[in-house]
Structures are given as C-alpha cells and as structure tokens.
Amino acid sequence: MSMMYFAAPALDAWISAPPQINNIITSNIYRPFKWGDFKQIVYSLRLADSRLDYFKNHTQS
C-alpha cells in the first residue's frame, strides 16, 4: 500500500486522466471514477484481482 492510499482524497472525489492528456489521445483506457467507488472495489476483490480492470473503458475499439 502506498502513502497516497492513506492520505487519500474525499470519497466523492473524481479520478480521471488530466485534461492535457485527454486533448492528446482520442479515447481513454479507463473511465473516470470516484475514489469511494475504487475503495469499494478494492475491499470486494481478492488480492490477486486487478482493481483497475473494473474501471476500463469498454467503448474502446
């Protein structure tokens, strides 16, 4: 676990790619999500499971 996990933003804070990157790429790998949603997924999955897979943008081709 990283220090950032413990010194985290508010549960309703949105996590997304910076706008500068959104202007360069045409589609994001991950959709924006709330920190609280991420924490909920972290606690519901096994340690070996990938947490970010849940937030993948499935509209990519």
CSV table of C-alpha atoms in Angstrom, one decimal:
chain,number,residue,atom,x,y,z
A,1,MET,CA,0.0,0.0,0.0
A,2,SER,CA,1.2,3.5,-0.8
A,3,MET,CA,1.1,6.6,1.4
A,4,MET,CA,-1.4,8.0,-1.1
A,5,TYR,CA,-3.9,5.4,-0.2
A,6,PHE,CA,-4.0,6.6,3.4
A,7,ALA,CA,-3.7,10.3,2.6
A,8,ALA,CA,-6.5,9.9,0.0
A,9,PRO,CA,-8.9,12.4,-1.4
A,10,ALA,CA,-12.6,12.6,-0.3
A,11,LEU,CA,-14.7,9.6,-1.2
A,12,ASP,CA,-16.7,11.7,-3.7
A,13,ALA,CA,-13.6,13.0,-5.5
A,14,TRP,CA,-13.4,12.1,-9.2
A,15,ILE,CA,-10.3,10.3,-10.5
A,16,SER,CA,-9.6,10.8,-14.2
A,17,ALA,CA,-6.8,11.5,-16.7
A,18,PRO,CA,-5.5,15.1,-16.7
A,19,PRO,CA,-7.2,17.4,-19.3
A,20,GLN,CA,-3.8,17.8,-21.1
A,21,ILE,CA,-3.7,14.1,-21.8
A,22,ASN,CA,-7.4,14.0,-22.9
A,23,ASN,CA,-6.6,16.6,-25.6
A,24,ILE,CA,-3.8,14.4,-27.0
A,25,ILE,CA,-5.5,10.9,-27.0
A,26,THR,CA,-8.8,10.1,-28.7
A,27,SER,CA,-10.0,7.5,-26.1
A,28,ASN,CA,-9.1,6.8,-22.5
A,29,ILE,CA,-8.2,3.4,-21.3
A,30,TYR,CA,-10.1,4.0,-18.0
A,31,ARG,CA,-13.4,5.8,-17.5
A,32,PRO,CA,-13.5,8.5,-14.7
A,33,PHE,CA,-14.5,7.1,-11.3
A,34,LYS,CA,-14.9,8.2,-7.7
A,35,TRP,CA,-12.3,7.4,-5.1
A,36,GLY,CA,-15.1,5.9,-3.0
A,37,ASP,CA,-16.1,3.5,-5.8
A,38,PHE,CA,-12.4,2.4,-6.2
A,39,LYS,CA,-12.1,1.7,-2.4
A,40,GLN,CA,-15.3,-0.3,-2.5
A,41,ILE,CA,-13.9,-2.4,-5.3
A,42,VAL,CA,-10.6,-2.8,-3.5
A,43,TYR,CA,-12.3,-4.3,-0.5
A,44,SER,CA,-14.6,-6.6,-2.5
A,45,LEU,CA,-12.0,-8.3,-4.6
A,46,ARG,CA,-9.3,-10.8,-3.9
A,47,LEU,CA,-5.7,-9.6,-3.6
A,48,ALA,CA,-4.7,-11.2,-6.9
A,49,ASP,CA,-7.5,-9.4,-8.8
A,50,SER,CA,-6.9,-6.3,-10.8
A,51,ARG,CA,-8.8,-3.4,-9.4
A,52,LEU,CA,-8.4,-1.1,-12.4
A,53,ASP,CA,-9.9,-3.7,-14.8
A,54,TYR,CA,-13.3,-2.8,-13.3
A,55,PHE,CA,-12.9,0.8,-14.5
A,56,LYS,CA,-11.7,0.0,-18.0
A,57,ASN,CA,-13.5,1.9,-20.8
A,58,HIS,CA,-15.2,-0.8,-22.8
A,59,THR,CA,-16.2,1.6,-25.6
A,60,GLN,CA,-12.7,1.4,-27.0
A,61,SER,CA,-12.1,-0.4,-30.2
